[in-house]
Every structure is written in C-alpha cells, then in structure tokens.
Amino acid sequence: MIATNSSVKEFILAGLTDQPGLRMPLFFLFLGFYMATEVGNLGLITLIGLNPQLHTPMYFFLFNLSLIDSCYSSTISPKMLMSFTSKKNIISYSGCMTQLFFFCFFGISESSILSAMAYDRYVAICHPLMYMVTMSPQMCFLLLFGVYLMGFAGAMAHTMSMVRLNFCADNLVNHYMCDILPLLERSCTSTYVNELVVFIFANFNIGLPIVTIFISYALILSSILHMHSTESRSKAFSTCSSHMIVLFLFFGSGAFVYLQPPSILSLDQGKVSSLFYTIVLPMLNPLIYSLRNKDVKVALRKTLGKRILF
C-alpha cells in the first residue's frame, strides 16, 4: 500500500546544516547527547527496577518516562547522526513512514505521561493520606494504558493521513528526520486533510495534557500556600519547579512548531525548535526528575555499594 501511494521510493534528509566545517563538530556534539541520553535513561530504568523502595507510583511513571525517552531518542538520533557523515542522507519511503509513526507515538506518549505525573504529584501533595489508595496499582496501569493509547491513536492518524499523499520528484526533506510539516512541503497533492489532522490532534494531544497539568498545579499551589511548615513548602516548590521547567520546554517547543500555520513558521525555525523536545529534553529528564531526588541518590549509593562488595 505504501509503495503504490507514493511517487517516490526514498527521501533525502537535509539535516541540520549544509556547511561542511560544522558537520564533524555537530556529529560529536549530538553523539555525546545521544550517549548521555541512553546512559541516563537506561541507568534510571535499571536503578528503579533493582530497588524495591522505588517501586511507588511516582517512580512507576518515571520508569515509563525514561523508557519513552530512550526509545524516542533512538528513533531520531541515529539517522540524524548519519546526516553529518553522509553526502546524501537517504531514507526509504517505508523507513520514513516508520520513523514518522514512532516519532509521533513516543512524542504524544511523553506529553500524556507528563500530565499523568502532574496528577500523581497533585494527589501526593494535596491528599497525602489517601495517596496509596488513590494511586493504586490498578489506577497506575489504567493511566499508563491511556498514555500509550493516546500515543498509538495519534501516531496512526498522522501516519495514515501521510500515506495517502503523493510526493513530488523533489524528494529533499528540509529536516533531520521525517517530521510531519517538512513532508507536507514535498507533497504534490492537497494537504488540507493532513493540516486539519495536525491541528486537531496537536490541540488535543497538547491542549488536554496542558489543561490537566494547569488544574493539577493550581490545586498544588493552593495546597502549598496553606502549608504551615517552611520545610514542606520549600520541598514542594522544589519538586514543582523542576517539573514545570520540563513542561515549559516540551510543550512550549511543541506548540511553537505544531500550533502555528505552516505559512508563518519556517522549516528552519521548526528544525531548531524541535531539537528541544527530540534531543535535549530526553537527555535532561533523568537529571531533572531523579538525580536531584534524595531517594534516587540513596538507592544509587546502595546499588553501587552492593556491586563494590560483590
């Protein structure tokens, strides 16, 4: 079906830059980013899995966030690194559609799990005595099922609407990955349906989590202001501020790319903005969410101590 619906068999990804002098420095820079992302997220996954004291709802979602980030980075970074070392970074049509599917799946899943984590923090801060009852294993798995269901539905909608298009002979995609808007630029047929799908799903997949996060944090802020202990306030503010930084970067860059008409946003601006949520944030998330966390530090010291003794 894919082969018959497309007039091209492969695409050429332009990458981040066409200046030869910048390619090798950028290759080593983003190779370092990719290695740090995988080491950080896979290390956090292993740490949570090995330590029973981290088997709580908060770290259950953090485990899945790290899993999503690791897969998300592996969907994008290897092909981007090839653009720095190849004269023509060619990707097959089926490979491009596959990358588009997993890019959408993991991106939408990340936005959804960030909202689930905000709800988890709301229950922990505003209703601490009911936390383990409200965030029961059944509830956690139900939220996680919703996270991946939204990711799958959005990815299928974007990929299927892209497959129906015919692409022109000029198959140079001005991006380092098979993203939605750059591919639409290469279409020879009307992209009205695709743009409508992008607008609807972007508003739903970005708007719904933002509303959930906004309500959760409004209630958290109200609860913090009523706390009498300065230490409790400081701890709660510290946790929320780290989370809000990631939320601002992820949803801000995503909204900047997908909630503007293509006629206003240039593809070069879209490439730079998309670096935040495809490359930088998956690397920063383990640091922001865990390495500043006392429980994770204690678990890390215990795990390393056991290895040394062994």
PDB file of C-alpha atoms in Angstrom:
ATOM      1  CA  MET A   1       0.000   0.000   0.000  1.00  0.00           C
ATOM      2  CA  ILE A   2       2.811   2.398   0.850  1.00  0.00           C
ATOM      3  CA  ALA A   3       4.649   1.781  -2.400  1.00  0.00           C
ATOM      4  CA  THR A   4       1.600   2.328  -4.630  1.00  0.00           C
ATOM      5  CA  ASN A   5       0.509   5.544  -2.895  1.00  0.00           C
ATOM      6  CA  SER A   6       3.824   7.331  -3.328  1.00  0.00           C
ATOM      7  CA  SER A   7       5.536   8.617  -6.457  1.00  0.00           C
ATOM      8  CA  VAL A   8       8.951   8.443  -4.743  1.00  0.00           C
ATOM      9  CA  LYS A   9      10.767   5.446  -3.288  1.00  0.00           C
ATOM     10  CA  GLU A  10      13.102   7.347  -0.972  1.00  0.00           C
ATOM     11  CA  PHE A  11      13.725  10.734   0.623  1.00  0.00           C
ATOM     12  CA  ILE A  12      16.902  12.714   1.223  1.00  0.00           C
ATOM     13  CA  LEU A  13      17.120  14.289   4.686  1.00  0.00           C
ATOM     14  CA  ALA A  14      18.877  17.665   4.566  1.00  0.00           C
ATOM     15  CA  GLY A  15      19.995  17.513   8.207  1.00  0.00           C
ATOM     16  CA  LEU A  16      20.775  20.459  10.447  1.00  0.00           C
ATOM     17  CA  THR A  17      23.408  22.189   8.319  1.00  0.00           C
ATOM     18  CA  ASP A  18      24.880  22.170   4.810  1.00  0.00           C
ATOM     19  CA  GLN A  19      28.202  23.687   5.910  1.00  0.00           C
ATOM     20  CA  PRO A  20      30.976  21.034   5.785  1.00  0.00           C
ATOM     21  CA  GLY A  21      33.023  22.730   8.510  1.00  0.00           C
ATOM     22  CA  LEU A  22      30.238  22.304  11.067  1.00  0.00           C
ATOM     23  CA  ARG A  23      29.380  18.685  10.359  1.00  0.00           C
ATOM     24  CA  MET A  24      32.033  16.897  12.419  1.00  0.00           C
ATOM     25  CA  PRO A  25      31.746  19.180  15.487  1.00  0.00           C
ATOM     26  CA  LEU A  26      27.967  18.738  15.397  1.00  0.00           C
ATOM     27  CA  PHE A  27      28.367  14.978  14.920  1.00  0.00           C
ATOM     28  CA  PHE A  28      30.436  14.611  18.094  1.00  0.00           C
ATOM     29  CA  LEU A  29      28.176  17.042  19.985  1.00  0.00           C
ATOM     30  CA  PHE A  30      24.992  15.135  19.217  1.00  0.00           C
ATOM     31  CA  LEU A  31      26.721  11.780  19.606  1.00  0.00           C
ATOM     32  CA  GLY A  32      27.554  12.895  23.146  1.00  0.00           C
ATOM     33  CA  PHE A  33      23.926  13.945  23.656  1.00  0.00           C
ATOM     34  CA  TYR A  34      22.692  10.564  22.419  1.00  0.00           C
ATOM     35  CA  MET A  35      25.092   8.574  24.603  1.00  0.00           C
ATOM     36  CA  ALA A  36      24.208  10.688  27.659  1.00  0.00           C
ATOM     37  CA  THR A  37      20.505  10.190  26.939  1.00  0.00           C
ATOM     38  CA  GLU A  38      20.764   6.419  26.690  1.00  0.00           C
ATOM     39  CA  VAL A  39      23.086   6.039  29.690  1.00  0.00           C
ATOM     40  CA  GLY A  40      20.945   8.333  31.851  1.00  0.00           C
ATOM     41  CA  ASN A  41      17.582   6.824  30.977  1.00  0.00           C
ATOM     42  CA  LEU A  42      18.638   3.180  30.880  1.00  0.00           C
ATOM     43  CA  GLY A  43      20.561   3.688  34.119  1.00  0.00           C
ATOM     44  CA  LEU A  44      17.466   5.145  35.760  1.00  0.00           C
ATOM     45  CA  ILE A  45      15.314   2.278  34.466  1.00  0.00           C
ATOM     46  CA  THR A  46      17.784  -0.232  35.929  1.00  0.00           C
ATOM     47  CA  LEU A  47      18.011   1.625  39.229  1.00  0.00           C
ATOM     48  CA  ILE A  48      14.240   1.736  39.683  1.00  0.00           C
ATOM     49  CA  GLY A  49      13.912  -1.928  38.738  1.00  0.00           C
ATOM     50  CA  LEU A  50      16.589  -3.093  41.198  1.00  0.00           C
ATOM     51  CA  ASN A  51      15.431  -1.118  44.254  1.00  0.00           C
ATOM     52  CA  PRO A  52      12.126  -2.112  45.901  1.00  0.00           C
ATOM     53  CA  GLN A  53      11.978   1.206  47.809  1.00  0.00           C
ATOM     54  CA  LEU A  54      11.470   2.925  44.448  1.00  0.00           C
ATOM     55  CA  HIS A  55       8.512   0.724  43.499  1.00  0.00           C
ATOM     56  CA  THR A  56       5.986   3.509  44.106  1.00  0.00           C
ATOM     57  CA  PRO A  57       3.549   5.266  41.731  1.00  0.00           C
ATOM     58  CA  MET A  58       5.871   8.265  41.310  1.00  0.00           C
ATOM     59  CA  TYR A  59       8.775   6.094  40.159  1.00  0.00           C
ATOM     60  CA  PHE A  60       6.459   3.855  38.146  1.00  0.00           C
ATOM     61  CA  PHE A  61       5.693   6.835  35.912  1.00  0.00           C
ATOM     62  CA  LEU A  62       9.317   7.940  35.978  1.00  0.00           C
ATOM     63  CA  PHE A  63      10.340   4.438  34.839  1.00  0.00           C
ATOM     64  CA  ASN A  64       7.998   4.713  31.853  1.00  0.00           C
ATOM     65  CA  LEU A  65       9.086   8.282  31.096  1.00  0.00           C
ATOM     66  CA  SER A  66      12.699   7.089  30.898  1.00  0.00           C
ATOM     67  CA  LEU A  67      11.654   4.169  28.698  1.00  0.00           C
ATOM     68  CA  ILE A  68       9.805   6.544  26.359  1.00  0.00           C
ATOM     69  CA  ASP A  69      12.735   8.973  26.263  1.00  0.00           C
ATOM     70  CA  SER A  70      15.215   6.196  25.484  1.00  0.00           C
ATOM     71  CA  CYS A  71      13.099   4.888  22.601  1.00  0.00           C
ATOM     72  CA  TYR A  72      12.259   8.413  21.439  1.00  0.00           C
ATOM     73  CA  SER A  73      15.937   9.324  21.200  1.00  0.00           C
ATOM     74  CA  SER A  74      16.768   6.083  19.375  1.00  0.00           C
ATOM     75  CA  THR A  75      14.052   6.830  16.828  1.00  0.00           C
ATOM     76  CA  ILE A  76      15.607  10.191  15.922  1.00  0.00           C
ATOM     77  CA  SER A  77      19.304  10.440  16.795  1.00  0.00           C
ATOM     78  CA  PRO A  78      20.948   7.624  14.757  1.00  0.00           C
ATOM     79  CA  LYS A  79      19.505   8.894  11.478  1.00  0.00           C
ATOM     80  CA  MET A  80      20.365  12.482  12.380  1.00  0.00           C
ATOM     81  CA  LEU A  81      23.968  11.489  13.101  1.00  0.00           C
ATOM     82  CA  MET A  82      24.182   9.932   9.639  1.00  0.00           C
ATOM     83  CA  SER A  83      23.357  13.301   8.072  1.00  0.00           C
ATOM     84  CA  PHE A  84      26.651  14.683   9.422  1.00  0.00           C
ATOM     85  CA  THR A  85      28.758  11.900   7.889  1.00  0.00           C
ATOM     86  CA  SER A  86      26.974  11.233   4.565  1.00  0.00           C
ATOM     87  CA  LYS A  87      26.860  13.388   1.457  1.00  0.00           C
ATOM     88  CA  LYS A  88      23.291  12.236   0.908  1.00  0.00           C
ATOM     89  CA  ASN A  89      21.385  11.000   3.946  1.00  0.00           C
ATOM     90  CA  ILE A  90      18.892   8.740   2.182  1.00  0.00           C
ATOM     91  CA  ILE A  91      15.931   7.099   3.888  1.00  0.00           C
ATOM     92  CA  SER A  92      13.486   4.779   2.144  1.00  0.00           C
ATOM     93  CA  TYR A  93       9.824   5.716   1.883  1.00  0.00           C
ATOM     94  CA  SER A  94       8.760   2.867   4.192  1.00  0.00           C
ATOM     95  CA  GLY A  95      11.587   3.740   6.602  1.00  0.00           C
ATOM     96  CA  CYS A  96      10.447   7.355   6.634  1.00  0.00           C
ATOM     97  CA  MET A  97       6.855   6.422   7.399  1.00  0.00           C
ATOM     98  CA  THR A  98       8.050   4.054  10.135  1.00  0.00           C
ATOM     99  CA  GLN A  99      10.158   6.786  11.711  1.00  0.00           C
ATOM    100  CA  LEU A 100       7.206   9.186  11.484  1.00  0.00           C
ATOM    101  CA  PHE A 101       4.957   6.680  13.279  1.00  0.00           C
ATOM    102  CA  PHE A 102       7.336   6.086  16.192  1.00  0.00           C
ATOM    103  CA  PHE A 103       8.229   9.783  16.406  1.00  0.00           C
ATOM    104  CA  CYS A 104       4.534  10.602  16.849  1.00  0.00           C
ATOM    105  CA  PHE A 105       3.898   7.647  19.148  1.00  0.00           C
ATOM    106  CA  PHE A 106       6.669   8.440  21.619  1.00  0.00           C
ATOM    107  CA  GLY A 107       6.176  12.210  21.401  1.00  0.00           C
ATOM    108  CA  ILE A 108       2.453  12.002  22.165  1.00  0.00           C
ATOM    109  CA  SER A 109       3.056   9.370  24.858  1.00  0.00           C
ATOM    110  CA  GLU A 110       5.563  11.684  26.548  1.00  0.00           C
ATOM    111  CA  SER A 111       3.126  14.594  26.660  1.00  0.00           C
ATOM    112  CA  SER A 112       0.486  12.291  28.141  1.00  0.00           C
ATOM    113  CA  ILE A 113       2.753  10.761  30.779  1.00  0.00           C
ATOM    114  CA  LEU A 114       3.885  14.229  31.877  1.00  0.00           C
ATOM    115  CA  SER A 115       0.255  15.053  32.623  1.00  0.00           C
ATOM    116  CA  ALA A 116      -0.138  11.734  34.489  1.00  0.00           C
ATOM    117  CA  MET A 117       2.904  12.653  36.586  1.00  0.00           C
ATOM    118  CA  ALA A 118       1.349  16.044  37.351  1.00  0.00           C
ATOM    119  CA  TYR A 119      -1.803  14.289  38.574  1.00  0.00           C
ATOM    120  CA  ASP A 120       0.353  11.965  40.684  1.00  0.00           C
ATOM    121  CA  ARG A 121       2.074  14.975  42.301  1.00  0.00           C
ATOM    122  CA  TYR A 122      -1.340  16.585  42.933  1.00  0.00           C
ATOM    123  CA  VAL A 123      -2.562  13.521  44.836  1.00  0.00           C
ATOM    124  CA  ALA A 124       0.726  13.225  46.783  1.00  0.00           C
ATOM    125  CA  ILE A 125       0.755  16.885  47.899  1.00  0.00           C
ATOM    126  CA  CYS A 126      -2.940  17.646  48.275  1.00  0.00           C
ATOM    127  CA  HIS A 127      -4.173  14.265  49.574  1.00  0.00           C
ATOM    128  CA  PRO A 128      -1.131  12.560  51.130  1.00  0.00           C
ATOM    129  CA  LEU A 129      -3.161  10.311  53.449  1.00  0.00           C
ATOM    130  CA  MET A 130      -5.160   8.908  50.509  1.00  0.00           C
ATOM    131  CA  TYR A 131      -2.184   8.707  48.148  1.00  0.00           C
ATOM    132  CA  MET A 132      -1.601   4.939  48.148  1.00  0.00           C
ATOM    133  CA  VAL A 133      -5.343   4.282  47.916  1.00  0.00           C
ATOM    134  CA  THR A 134      -5.958   6.740  45.067  1.00  0.00           C
ATOM    135  CA  MET A 135      -2.806   5.810  43.157  1.00  0.00           C
ATOM    136  CA  SER A 136      -3.381   2.077  43.439  1.00  0.00           C
ATOM    137  CA  PRO A 137      -1.622  -0.319  41.026  1.00  0.00           C
ATOM    138  CA  GLN A 138      -4.868  -0.618  39.071  1.00  0.00           C
ATOM    139  CA  MET A 139      -5.118   3.164  38.732  1.00  0.00           C
ATOM    140  CA  CYS A 140      -1.474   3.478  37.678  1.00  0.00           C
ATOM    141  CA  PHE A 141      -1.849   0.833  34.972  1.00  0.00           C
ATOM    142  CA  LEU A 142      -5.104   2.433  33.793  1.00  0.00           C
ATOM    143  CA  LEU A 143      -3.366   5.810  33.436  1.00  0.00           C
ATOM    144  CA  LEU A 144      -0.451   4.163  31.652  1.00  0.00           C
ATOM    145  CA  PHE A 145      -2.833   2.388  29.277  1.00  0.00           C
ATOM    146  CA  GLY A 146      -4.400   5.757  28.460  1.00  0.00           C
ATOM    147  CA  VAL A 147      -0.954   7.248  27.843  1.00  0.00           C
ATOM    148  CA  TYR A 148       0.025   4.629  25.270  1.00  0.00           C
ATOM    149  CA  LEU A 149      -3.469   4.523  23.744  1.00  0.00           C
ATOM    150  CA  MET A 150      -3.315   8.257  23.022  1.00  0.00           C
ATOM    151  CA  GLY A 151       0.160   7.815  21.565  1.00  0.00           C
ATOM    152  CA  PHE A 152      -0.952   4.977  19.290  1.00  0.00           C
ATOM    153  CA  ALA A 153      -4.114   6.757  18.122  1.00  0.00           C
ATOM    154  CA  GLY A 154      -2.252   9.969  17.298  1.00  0.00           C
ATOM    155  CA  ALA A 155       0.585   8.135  15.523  1.00  0.00           C
ATOM    156  CA  MET A 156      -1.851   6.101  13.416  1.00  0.00           C
ATOM    157  CA  ALA A 157      -3.836   9.206  12.445  1.00  0.00           C
ATOM    158  CA  HIS A 158      -0.755  11.161  11.332  1.00  0.00           C
ATOM    159  CA  THR A 159       0.879   8.229   9.524  1.00  0.00           C
ATOM    160  CA  MET A 160      -2.252   7.087   7.686  1.00  0.00           C
ATOM    161  CA  SER A 161      -3.040  10.620   6.530  1.00  0.00           C
ATOM    162  CA  MET A 162       0.560  10.936   5.271  1.00  0.00           C
ATOM    163  CA  VAL A 163       0.459   7.606   3.399  1.00  0.00           C
ATOM    164  CA  ARG A 164      -2.457   8.787   1.258  1.00  0.00           C
ATOM    165  CA  LEU A 165      -0.366  11.607  -0.268  1.00  0.00           C
ATOM    166  CA  ASN A 166       1.665  11.554  -3.473  1.00  0.00           C
ATOM    167  CA  PHE A 167       5.117  13.121  -3.268  1.00  0.00           C
ATOM    168  CA  CYS A 168       6.923  15.106  -5.941  1.00  0.00           C
ATOM    169  CA  ALA A 169      10.163  14.200  -7.688  1.00  0.00           C
ATOM    170  CA  ASP A 170      11.953  16.755  -5.488  1.00  0.00           C
ATOM    171  CA  ASN A 171      12.387  14.435  -2.506  1.00  0.00           C
ATOM    172  CA  LEU A 172      14.738  16.608  -0.423  1.00  0.00           C
ATOM    173  CA  VAL A 173      13.197  16.945   3.063  1.00  0.00           C
ATOM    174  CA  ASN A 174      14.444  20.043   4.881  1.00  0.00           C
ATOM    175  CA  HIS A 175      14.835  18.352   8.252  1.00  0.00           C
ATOM    176  CA  TYR A 176      16.977  15.855  10.146  1.00  0.00           C
ATOM    177  CA  MET A 177      14.044  13.431  10.496  1.00  0.00           C
ATOM    178  CA  CYS A 178      10.756  12.529   8.848  1.00  0.00           C
ATOM    179  CA  ASP A 179       8.589  15.102  10.581  1.00  0.00           C
ATOM    180  CA  ILE A 180       5.047  15.974   9.554  1.00  0.00           C
ATOM    181  CA  LEU A 181       5.337  19.542   8.270  1.00  0.00           C
ATOM    182  CA  PRO A 182       8.534  19.087   6.186  1.00  0.00           C
ATOM    183  CA  LEU A 183       6.971  16.037   4.497  1.00  0.00           C
ATOM    184  CA  LEU A 184       3.843  18.016   3.674  1.00  0.00           C
ATOM    185  CA  GLU A 185       6.062  20.505   1.834  1.00  0.00           C
ATOM    186  CA  ARG A 186       7.065  17.715  -0.568  1.00  0.00           C
ATOM    187  CA  SER A 187       3.508  16.653  -1.397  1.00  0.00           C
ATOM    188  CA  CYS A 188       2.123  17.078  -4.926  1.00  0.00           C
ATOM    189  CA  THR A 189      -1.462  16.656  -3.753  1.00  0.00           C
ATOM    190  CA  SER A 190      -3.675  18.688  -1.447  1.00  0.00           C
ATOM    191  CA  THR A 191      -2.574  18.611   2.194  1.00  0.00           C
ATOM    192  CA  TYR A 192      -5.745  20.153   3.622  1.00  0.00           C
ATOM    193  CA  VAL A 193      -6.810  16.923   5.372  1.00  0.00           C
ATOM    194  CA  ASN A 194      -3.313  16.463   6.801  1.00  0.00           C
ATOM    195  CA  GLU A 195      -3.171  20.018   8.127  1.00  0.00           C
ATOM    196  CA  LEU A 196      -6.596  19.510   9.684  1.00  0.00           C
ATOM    197  CA  VAL A 197      -5.411  16.277  11.348  1.00  0.00           C
ATOM    198  CA  VAL A 198      -2.292  18.055  12.629  1.00  0.00           C
ATOM    199  CA  PHE A 199      -4.337  20.939  14.028  1.00  0.00           C
ATOM    200  CA  ILE A 200      -6.947  18.701  15.695  1.00  0.00           C
ATOM    201  CA  PHE A 201      -4.535  16.174  17.193  1.00  0.00           C
ATOM    202  CA  ALA A 202      -1.960  18.814  18.173  1.00  0.00           C
ATOM    203  CA  ASN A 203      -4.629  20.736  20.073  1.00  0.00           C
ATOM    204  CA  PHE A 204      -5.913  17.524  21.660  1.00  0.00           C
ATOM    205  CA  ASN A 205      -2.524  15.967  22.456  1.00  0.00           C
ATOM    206  CA  ILE A 206      -1.046  19.248  23.698  1.00  0.00           C
ATOM    207  CA  GLY A 207      -4.180  21.013  24.935  1.00  0.00           C
ATOM    208  CA  LEU A 208      -5.631  18.192  27.067  1.00  0.00           C
ATOM    209  CA  PRO A 209      -2.375  17.488  28.951  1.00  0.00           C
ATOM    210  CA  ILE A 210      -1.816  21.231  29.458  1.00  0.00           C
ATOM    211  CA  VAL A 211      -5.306  21.631  30.949  1.00  0.00           C
ATOM    212  CA  THR A 212      -4.712  18.615  33.226  1.00  0.00           C
ATOM    213  CA  ILE A 213      -1.322  19.974  34.286  1.00  0.00           C
ATOM    214  CA  PHE A 214      -2.655  23.501  34.835  1.00  0.00           C
ATOM    215  CA  ILE A 215      -5.505  22.298  37.052  1.00  0.00           C
ATOM    216  CA  SER A 216      -3.198  19.954  38.988  1.00  0.00           C
ATOM    217  CA  TYR A 217      -0.631  22.653  39.652  1.00  0.00           C
ATOM    218  CA  ALA A 218      -3.249  25.259  40.524  1.00  0.00           C
ATOM    219  CA  LEU A 219      -4.525  22.926  43.237  1.00  0.00           C
ATOM    220  CA  ILE A 220      -0.946  22.106  44.288  1.00  0.00           C
ATOM    221  CA  LEU A 221      -0.110  25.806  44.617  1.00  0.00           C
ATOM    222  CA  SER A 222      -3.225  26.391  46.690  1.00  0.00           C
ATOM    223  CA  SER A 223      -2.263  23.496  48.964  1.00  0.00           C
ATOM    224  CA  ILE A 224       1.338  24.738  49.309  1.00  0.00           C
ATOM    225  CA  LEU A 225       0.196  28.217  50.313  1.00  0.00           C
ATOM    226  CA  HIS A 226      -1.818  26.673  53.150  1.00  0.00           C
ATOM    227  CA  MET A 227       1.150  24.684  54.499  1.00  0.00           C
ATOM    228  CA  HIS A 228       2.483  25.875  57.876  1.00  0.00           C
ATOM    229  CA  SER A 229       5.884  24.188  57.630  1.00  0.00           C
ATOM    230  CA  THR A 230       8.537  26.171  55.742  1.00  0.00           C
ATOM    231  CA  GLU A 231      10.458  22.988  55.015  1.00  0.00           C
ATOM    232  CA  SER A 232       7.411  21.326  53.444  1.00  0.00           C
ATOM    233  CA  ARG A 233       6.772  24.393  51.294  1.00  0.00           C
ATOM    234  CA  SER A 234      10.373  24.505  50.131  1.00  0.00           C
ATOM    235  CA  LYS A 235      10.399  20.795  49.237  1.00  0.00           C
ATOM    236  CA  ALA A 236       7.109  21.037  47.341  1.00  0.00           C
ATOM    237  CA  PHE A 237       8.203  24.158  45.454  1.00  0.00           C
ATOM    238  CA  SER A 238      11.483  22.497  44.512  1.00  0.00           C
ATOM    239  CA  THR A 239       9.708  19.447  43.085  1.00  0.00           C
ATOM    240  CA  CYS A 240       7.191  21.537  41.165  1.00  0.00           C
ATOM    241  CA  SER A 241       9.741  23.981  39.751  1.00  0.00           C
ATOM    242  CA  SER A 242      11.809  21.181  38.170  1.00  0.00           C
ATOM    243  CA  HIS A 243       8.715  19.624  36.665  1.00  0.00           C
ATOM    244  CA  MET A 244       7.484  22.965  35.354  1.00  0.00           C
ATOM    245  CA  ILE A 245      10.797  23.672  33.597  1.00  0.00           C
ATOM    246  CA  VAL A 246      10.499  20.443  31.616  1.00  0.00           C
ATOM    247  CA  LEU A 247       6.834  21.061  30.908  1.00  0.00           C
ATOM    248  CA  PHE A 248       7.552  24.567  29.628  1.00  0.00           C
ATOM    249  CA  LEU A 249      10.340  23.380  27.313  1.00  0.00           C
ATOM    250  CA  PHE A 250       8.447  20.356  25.990  1.00  0.00           C
ATOM    251  CA  PHE A 251       5.020  21.892  25.450  1.00  0.00           C
ATOM    252  CA  GLY A 252       6.415  25.307  24.513  1.00  0.00           C
ATOM    253  CA  SER A 253       8.596  23.950  21.719  1.00  0.00           C
ATOM    254  CA  GLY A 254       5.870  21.551  20.573  1.00  0.00           C
ATOM    255  CA  ALA A 255       3.228  24.272  20.461  1.00  0.00           C
ATOM    256  CA  PHE A 256       5.648  26.590  18.646  1.00  0.00           C
ATOM    257  CA  VAL A 257       6.051  24.020  15.872  1.00  0.00           C
ATOM    258  CA  TYR A 258       2.599  22.443  15.534  1.00  0.00           C
ATOM    259  CA  LEU A 259       0.100  25.101  16.635  1.00  0.00           C
ATOM    260  CA  GLN A 260       1.196  27.681  14.066  1.00  0.00           C
ATOM    261  CA  PRO A 261       0.170  27.706  10.388  1.00  0.00           C
ATOM    262  CA  PRO A 262       2.980  26.429   8.105  1.00  0.00           C
ATOM    263  CA  SER A 263       2.895  29.767   6.241  1.00  0.00           C
ATOM    264  CA  ILE A 264       4.047  31.584   9.406  1.00  0.00           C
ATOM    265  CA  LEU A 265       6.644  29.127  10.727  1.00  0.00           C
ATOM    266  CA  SER A 266       9.688  28.482   8.522  1.00  0.00           C
ATOM    267  CA  LEU A 267      11.088  24.958   8.362  1.00  0.00           C
ATOM    268  CA  ASP A 268      14.477  26.145   9.631  1.00  0.00           C
ATOM    269  CA  GLN A 269      12.796  27.572  12.751  1.00  0.00           C
ATOM    270  CA  GLY A 270      10.918  24.297  13.165  1.00  0.00           C
ATOM    271  CA  LYS A 271      14.149  22.296  13.000  1.00  0.00           C
ATOM    272  CA  VAL A 272      15.792  24.338  15.755  1.00  0.00           C
ATOM    273  CA  SER A 273      12.695  24.253  17.951  1.00  0.00           C
ATOM    274  CA  SER A 274      12.243  20.503  17.539  1.00  0.00           C
ATOM    275  CA  LEU A 275      15.776  19.922  18.870  1.00  0.00           C
ATOM    276  CA  PHE A 276      14.463  20.742  22.358  1.00  0.00           C
ATOM    277  CA  TYR A 277      11.871  18.003  22.568  1.00  0.00           C
ATOM    278  CA  THR A 278      13.619  15.359  20.424  1.00  0.00           C
ATOM    279  CA  ILE A 279      17.255  15.646  21.551  1.00  0.00           C
ATOM    280  CA  VAL A 280      17.754  17.895  24.575  1.00  0.00           C
ATOM    281  CA  LEU A 281      14.814  17.001  26.824  1.00  0.00           C
ATOM    282  CA  PRO A 282      15.253  13.202  26.703  1.00  0.00           C
ATOM    283  CA  MET A 283      18.818  13.831  27.909  1.00  0.00           C
ATOM    284  CA  LEU A 284      17.821  16.284  30.659  1.00  0.00           C
ATOM    285  CA  ASN A 285      14.841  14.405  32.069  1.00  0.00           C
ATOM    286  CA  PRO A 286      16.875  11.874  34.130  1.00  0.00           C
ATOM    287  CA  LEU A 287      18.820  14.769  35.663  1.00  0.00           C
ATOM    288  CA  ILE A 288      15.829  16.980  36.399  1.00  0.00           C
ATOM    289  CA  TYR A 289      13.486  14.293  37.703  1.00  0.00           C
ATOM    290  CA  SER A 290      15.806  11.950  39.528  1.00  0.00           C
ATOM    291  CA  LEU A 291      19.397  12.950  40.187  1.00  0.00           C
ATOM    292  CA  ARG A 292      18.209  15.825  42.385  1.00  0.00           C
ATOM    293  CA  ASN A 293      15.946  13.396  44.240  1.00  0.00           C
ATOM    294  CA  LYS A 294      17.121  12.153  47.629  1.00  0.00           C
ATOM    295  CA  ASP A 295      15.507   8.715  47.289  1.00  0.00           C
ATOM    296  CA  VAL A 296      17.260   8.091  43.972  1.00  0.00           C
ATOM    297  CA  LYS A 297      20.624   9.171  45.389  1.00  0.00           C
ATOM    298  CA  VAL A 298      20.218   6.793  48.344  1.00  0.00           C
ATOM    299  CA  ALA A 299      19.201   3.936  46.028  1.00  0.00           C
ATOM    300  CA  LEU A 300      22.163   4.673  43.758  1.00  0.00           C
ATOM    301  CA  ARG A 301      24.625   4.569  46.674  1.00  0.00           C
ATOM    302  CA  LYS A 302      23.137   1.282  47.933  1.00  0.00           C
ATOM    303  CA  THR A 303      23.278  -0.281  44.466  1.00  0.00           C
ATOM    304  CA  LEU A 304      26.848   0.823  43.858  1.00  0.00           C
ATOM    305  CA  GLY A 305      27.805  -0.349  47.381  1.00  0.00           C
ATOM    306  CA  LYS A 306      26.414  -3.812  46.701  1.00  0.00           C
ATOM    307  CA  ARG A 307      28.324  -4.021  43.417  1.00  0.00           C
ATOM    308  CA  ILE A 308      31.571  -2.984  45.085  1.00  0.00           C
ATOM    309  CA  LEU A 309      31.112  -5.541  47.876  1.00  0.00           C
ATOM    310  CA  PHE A 310      30.294  -8.239  45.343  1.00  0.00           C
TER     311      PHE A 310
END
